[in-house]
Amino acid sequence: MSDLENRLDRASSGEYRLNPDEQRHYLNTFRERVLLAITLSDAQNPLLKAQFDHILRTYDSQSDPIFVKLSGSLPDDLSGFYLKTATNHHFEGQILEEETTDTYGIIIHTDHAMDLDKIDLADCFPDINLTELPTQAKPKKSLFSKLFG
C-alpha cells in the first residue's frame, strides 16, 4: 500500500520522472545520453568561449540530433553566446531556468543512449587548455635606456 501512496504523491505533485536526481544533475537529461559535460566554472571561463565553436564542430558530422543545454546559472551574455553558436551549428539549444545542480554549466547530448565512459571536457578535448597563463610582457624600456642603451 505504501508504494501506491508514494506513486500517488509523486503524480499529484507533478514530478514523476525516471531517476529525477540524475536528470537534475545532467541538466534534465540522462547520463547515458551525454556526449560532453562542461562544468559551470569551465563554462564561465573566457578561454572556453574562444574554443566553443571548435568543440561543436566535432559533433557536426553526427547524423543524430544534438542538443545543447545551458544552466540558468550562467550569465546572460555567456548564455546568449553559447546558444547562438549552437544554433549556428544547427543544434537545438535550451537555457534551463528551473533549479538544477551547480555542477554543470553546459551539457551536449543526443536523444538516445550513447553510454560514453568519458564525458568531461578534459577527457574529450585534452588539447583545450583553460588554465593558460598569460604571457609575461617584456618590461618597457625607459626613454633614457632607449636613447643611451
PDB file of C-alpha atoms in Angstrom:
ATOM      1  CA  MET A   1       0.000   0.000   0.000  1.00  0.00           C
ATOM      2  CA  SER A   2       2.858   2.424   0.671  1.00  0.00           C
ATOM      3  CA  ASP A   3       4.112   2.057  -2.948  1.00  0.00           C
ATOM      4  CA  LEU A   4       0.737   3.147  -4.225  1.00  0.00           C
ATOM      5  CA  GLU A   5       0.690   6.108  -1.833  1.00  0.00           C
ATOM      6  CA  ASN A   6       4.193   7.163  -2.883  1.00  0.00           C
ATOM      7  CA  ARG A   7       3.251   6.932  -6.540  1.00  0.00           C
ATOM      8  CA  LEU A   8       0.103   8.981  -5.989  1.00  0.00           C
ATOM      9  CA  ASP A   9       2.055  11.611  -4.036  1.00  0.00           C
ATOM     10  CA  ARG A  10       4.614  11.976  -6.823  1.00  0.00           C
ATOM     11  CA  ALA A  11       1.956  12.076  -9.538  1.00  0.00           C
ATOM     12  CA  SER A  12      -0.075  14.695  -7.689  1.00  0.00           C
ATOM     13  CA  SER A  13       2.951  16.943  -7.217  1.00  0.00           C
ATOM     14  CA  GLY A  14       3.701  16.861 -10.945  1.00  0.00           C
ATOM     15  CA  GLU A  15       7.134  15.272 -10.524  1.00  0.00           C
ATOM     16  CA  TYR A  16       7.090  11.815 -11.997  1.00  0.00           C
ATOM     17  CA  ARG A  17      10.321  11.316 -13.848  1.00  0.00           C
ATOM     18  CA  LEU A  18      12.512   8.300 -14.042  1.00  0.00           C
ATOM     19  CA  ASN A  19      15.586   8.977 -11.917  1.00  0.00           C
ATOM     20  CA  PRO A  20      14.920  12.704 -11.298  1.00  0.00           C
ATOM     21  CA  ASP A  21      18.166  13.298  -9.345  1.00  0.00           C
ATOM     22  CA  GLU A  22      20.271  12.110 -12.281  1.00  0.00           C
ATOM     23  CA  GLN A  23      18.256  14.231 -14.675  1.00  0.00           C
ATOM     24  CA  ARG A  24      18.677  17.321 -12.487  1.00  0.00           C
ATOM     25  CA  HIS A  25      22.421  16.677 -12.246  1.00  0.00           C
ATOM     26  CA  TYR A  26      22.820  16.473 -16.041  1.00  0.00           C
ATOM     27  CA  LEU A  27      20.525  19.414 -16.866  1.00  0.00           C
ATOM     28  CA  ASN A  28      17.337  17.390 -17.433  1.00  0.00           C
ATOM     29  CA  THR A  29      18.818  14.525 -19.371  1.00  0.00           C
ATOM     30  CA  PHE A  30      20.165  11.086 -18.567  1.00  0.00           C
ATOM     31  CA  ARG A  31      23.871  10.367 -18.089  1.00  0.00           C
ATOM     32  CA  GLU A  32      23.847   7.748 -20.867  1.00  0.00           C
ATOM     33  CA  ARG A  33      22.808  10.361 -23.456  1.00  0.00           C
ATOM     34  CA  VAL A  34      25.568  12.856 -22.637  1.00  0.00           C
ATOM     35  CA  LEU A  35      28.321  13.429 -25.198  1.00  0.00           C
ATOM     36  CA  LEU A  36      30.087  16.233 -23.346  1.00  0.00           C
ATOM     37  CA  ALA A  37      29.643  17.753 -19.898  1.00  0.00           C
ATOM     38  CA  ILE A  38      31.254  21.113 -19.143  1.00  0.00           C
ATOM     39  CA  THR A  39      31.372  22.256 -15.543  1.00  0.00           C
ATOM     40  CA  LEU A  40      29.833  25.562 -14.550  1.00  0.00           C
ATOM     41  CA  SER A  41      33.228  27.059 -13.711  1.00  0.00           C
ATOM     42  CA  ASP A  42      34.674  25.994 -17.084  1.00  0.00           C
ATOM     43  CA  ALA A  43      31.626  27.376 -18.897  1.00  0.00           C
ATOM     44  CA  GLN A  44      32.234  30.749 -17.249  1.00  0.00           C
ATOM     45  CA  ASN A  45      35.893  30.738 -18.277  1.00  0.00           C
ATOM     46  CA  PRO A  46      36.550  33.224 -21.130  1.00  0.00           C
ATOM     47  CA  LEU A  47      39.057  30.801 -22.685  1.00  0.00           C
ATOM     48  CA  LEU A  48      36.263  28.282 -23.316  1.00  0.00           C
ATOM     49  CA  LYS A  49      34.282  30.876 -25.221  1.00  0.00           C
ATOM     50  CA  ALA A  50      37.059  31.030 -27.821  1.00  0.00           C
ATOM     51  CA  GLN A  51      37.093  27.225 -28.144  1.00  0.00           C
ATOM     52  CA  PHE A  52      33.333  26.549 -28.149  1.00  0.00           C
ATOM     53  CA  ASP A  53      32.969  26.674 -31.944  1.00  0.00           C
ATOM     54  CA  HIS A  54      35.791  24.118 -32.273  1.00  0.00           C
ATOM     55  CA  ILE A  55      34.038  21.861 -29.749  1.00  0.00           C
ATOM     56  CA  LEU A  56      30.725  21.988 -31.608  1.00  0.00           C
ATOM     57  CA  ARG A  57      32.422  21.361 -34.973  1.00  0.00           C
ATOM     58  CA  THR A  58      33.438  17.899 -33.762  1.00  0.00           C
ATOM     59  CA  TYR A  59      29.752  16.973 -33.419  1.00  0.00           C
ATOM     60  CA  ASP A  60      28.673  18.446 -36.788  1.00  0.00           C
ATOM     61  CA  SER A  61      29.243  15.185 -38.664  1.00  0.00           C
ATOM     62  CA  GLN A  62      26.885  13.153 -36.490  1.00  0.00           C
ATOM     63  CA  SER A  63      23.565  12.354 -38.076  1.00  0.00           C
ATOM     64  CA  ASP A  64      21.840  12.131 -34.702  1.00  0.00           C
ATOM     65  CA  PRO A  65      20.093  15.208 -33.355  1.00  0.00           C
ATOM     66  CA  ILE A  66      22.361  17.098 -30.976  1.00  0.00           C
ATOM     67  CA  PHE A  67      21.057  19.184 -28.092  1.00  0.00           C
ATOM     68  CA  VAL A  68      22.949  21.828 -26.128  1.00  0.00           C
ATOM     69  CA  LYS A  69      21.535  22.587 -22.697  1.00  0.00           C
ATOM     70  CA  LEU A  70      22.746  25.566 -20.694  1.00  0.00           C
ATOM     71  CA  SER A  71      22.399  26.112 -16.989  1.00  0.00           C
ATOM     72  CA  GLY A  72      20.322  29.081 -15.888  1.00  0.00           C
ATOM     73  CA  SER A  73      23.200  29.948 -13.548  1.00  0.00           C
ATOM     74  CA  LEU A  74      25.322  31.182 -16.456  1.00  0.00           C
ATOM     75  CA  PRO A  75      25.420  34.952 -17.042  1.00  0.00           C
ATOM     76  CA  ASP A  76      23.076  36.171 -19.774  1.00  0.00           C
ATOM     77  CA  ASP A  77      25.853  37.283 -22.132  1.00  0.00           C
ATOM     78  CA  LEU A  78      27.530  33.859 -21.998  1.00  0.00           C
ATOM     79  CA  SER A  79      24.233  32.011 -22.362  1.00  0.00           C
ATOM     80  CA  GLY A  80      23.402  34.098 -25.409  1.00  0.00           C
ATOM     81  CA  PHE A  81      26.797  33.437 -26.967  1.00  0.00           C
ATOM     82  CA  TYR A  82      26.656  29.672 -26.383  1.00  0.00           C
ATOM     83  CA  LEU A  83      23.058  29.476 -27.599  1.00  0.00           C
ATOM     84  CA  LYS A  84      23.815  31.448 -30.755  1.00  0.00           C
ATOM     85  CA  THR A  85      26.871  29.299 -31.509  1.00  0.00           C
ATOM     86  CA  ALA A  86      24.812  26.119 -31.027  1.00  0.00           C
ATOM     87  CA  THR A  87      22.082  27.323 -33.386  1.00  0.00           C
ATOM     88  CA  ASN A  88      24.732  28.271 -35.973  1.00  0.00           C
ATOM     89  CA  HIS A  89      25.688  24.589 -35.971  1.00  0.00           C
ATOM     90  CA  HIS A  90      22.001  23.619 -36.324  1.00  0.00           C
ATOM     91  CA  PHE A  91      21.868  22.154 -32.825  1.00  0.00           C
ATOM     92  CA  GLU A  92      18.850  22.646 -30.641  1.00  0.00           C
ATOM     93  CA  GLY A  93      19.792  24.886 -27.730  1.00  0.00           C
ATOM     94  CA  GLN A  94      17.955  25.432 -24.487  1.00  0.00           C
ATOM     95  CA  ILE A  95      18.555  27.537 -21.393  1.00  0.00           C
ATOM     96  CA  LEU A  96      17.154  25.883 -18.288  1.00  0.00           C
ATOM     97  CA  GLU A  97      15.545  28.179 -15.786  1.00  0.00           C
ATOM     98  CA  GLU A  98      14.493  25.561 -13.275  1.00  0.00           C
ATOM     99  CA  GLU A  99      16.589  24.651 -10.285  1.00  0.00           C
ATOM    100  CA  THR A 100      19.433  22.306 -11.187  1.00  0.00           C
ATOM    101  CA  THR A 101      22.672  21.367  -9.539  1.00  0.00           C
ATOM    102  CA  ASP A 102      25.554  23.773  -9.881  1.00  0.00           C
ATOM    103  CA  THR A 103      27.872  21.071 -11.194  1.00  0.00           C
ATOM    104  CA  TYR A 104      27.427  21.511 -14.942  1.00  0.00           C
ATOM    105  CA  GLY A 105      27.004  24.655 -16.993  1.00  0.00           C
ATOM    106  CA  ILE A 106      26.754  23.070 -20.454  1.00  0.00           C
ATOM    107  CA  ILE A 107      25.591  19.601 -21.469  1.00  0.00           C
ATOM    108  CA  ILE A 108      25.794  18.387 -25.073  1.00  0.00           C
ATOM    109  CA  HIS A 109      23.667  15.283 -25.602  1.00  0.00           C
ATOM    110  CA  THR A 110      21.606  13.208 -28.043  1.00  0.00           C
ATOM    111  CA  ASP A 111      18.093  11.827 -27.800  1.00  0.00           C
ATOM    112  CA  HIS A 112      19.174   8.221 -27.284  1.00  0.00           C
ATOM    113  CA  ALA A 113      21.687   6.307 -25.178  1.00  0.00           C
ATOM    114  CA  MET A 114      25.351   6.640 -26.170  1.00  0.00           C
ATOM    115  CA  ASP A 115      26.755   5.454 -22.821  1.00  0.00           C
ATOM    116  CA  LEU A 116      30.219   7.017 -23.207  1.00  0.00           C
ATOM    117  CA  ASP A 117      32.770   6.341 -20.498  1.00  0.00           C
ATOM    118  CA  LYS A 118      34.390   9.769 -20.632  1.00  0.00           C
ATOM    119  CA  ILE A 119      32.214  12.850 -20.939  1.00  0.00           C
ATOM    120  CA  ASP A 120      34.244  15.546 -19.158  1.00  0.00           C
ATOM    121  CA  LEU A 121      35.818  18.371 -21.145  1.00  0.00           C
ATOM    122  CA  ALA A 122      39.369  17.465 -20.115  1.00  0.00           C
ATOM    123  CA  ASP A 123      38.869  13.854 -21.213  1.00  0.00           C
ATOM    124  CA  CYS A 124      37.148  14.582 -24.536  1.00  0.00           C
ATOM    125  CA  PHE A 125      39.278  17.584 -25.541  1.00  0.00           C
ATOM    126  CA  PRO A 126      42.709  17.281 -23.917  1.00  0.00           C
ATOM    127  CA  ASP A 127      44.104  19.904 -26.315  1.00  0.00           C
ATOM    128  CA  ILE A 128      41.904  22.641 -24.820  1.00  0.00           C
ATOM    129  CA  ASN A 129      43.742  24.415 -22.039  1.00  0.00           C
ATOM    130  CA  LEU A 130      41.547  26.551 -19.812  1.00  0.00           C
ATOM    131  CA  THR A 131      44.309  27.343 -17.346  1.00  0.00           C
ATOM    132  CA  GLU A 132      46.504  29.169 -19.838  1.00  0.00           C
ATOM    133  CA  LEU A 133      48.813  31.505 -18.049  1.00  0.00           C
ATOM    134  CA  PRO A 134      49.102  34.982 -19.512  1.00  0.00           C
ATOM    135  CA  THR A 135      52.331  35.562 -21.345  1.00  0.00           C
ATOM    136  CA  GLN A 136      54.690  37.797 -19.470  1.00  0.00           C
ATOM    137  CA  ALA A 137      55.156  41.080 -21.235  1.00  0.00           C
ATOM    138  CA  LYS A 138      58.668  42.368 -21.595  1.00  0.00           C
ATOM    139  CA  PRO A 139      59.271  45.340 -19.367  1.00  0.00           C
ATOM    140  CA  LYS A 140      59.133  48.570 -21.289  1.00  0.00           C
ATOM    141  CA  LYS A 141      62.358  50.420 -21.701  1.00  0.00           C
ATOM    142  CA  SER A 142      62.536  53.856 -20.308  1.00  0.00           C
ATOM    143  CA  LEU A 143      63.253  56.821 -22.528  1.00  0.00           C
ATOM    144  CA  PHE A 144      66.735  57.077 -21.052  1.00  0.00           C
ATOM    145  CA  SER A 145      67.592  53.458 -21.854  1.00  0.00           C
ATOM    146  CA  LYS A 146      66.166  53.820 -25.380  1.00  0.00           C
ATOM    147  CA  LEU A 147      68.428  56.803 -26.057  1.00  0.00           C
ATOM    148  CA  PHE A 148      71.613  55.580 -24.385  1.00  0.00           C
ATOM    149  CA  GLY A 149      71.221  51.833 -24.060  1.00  0.00           C
TER     150      GLY A 149
END
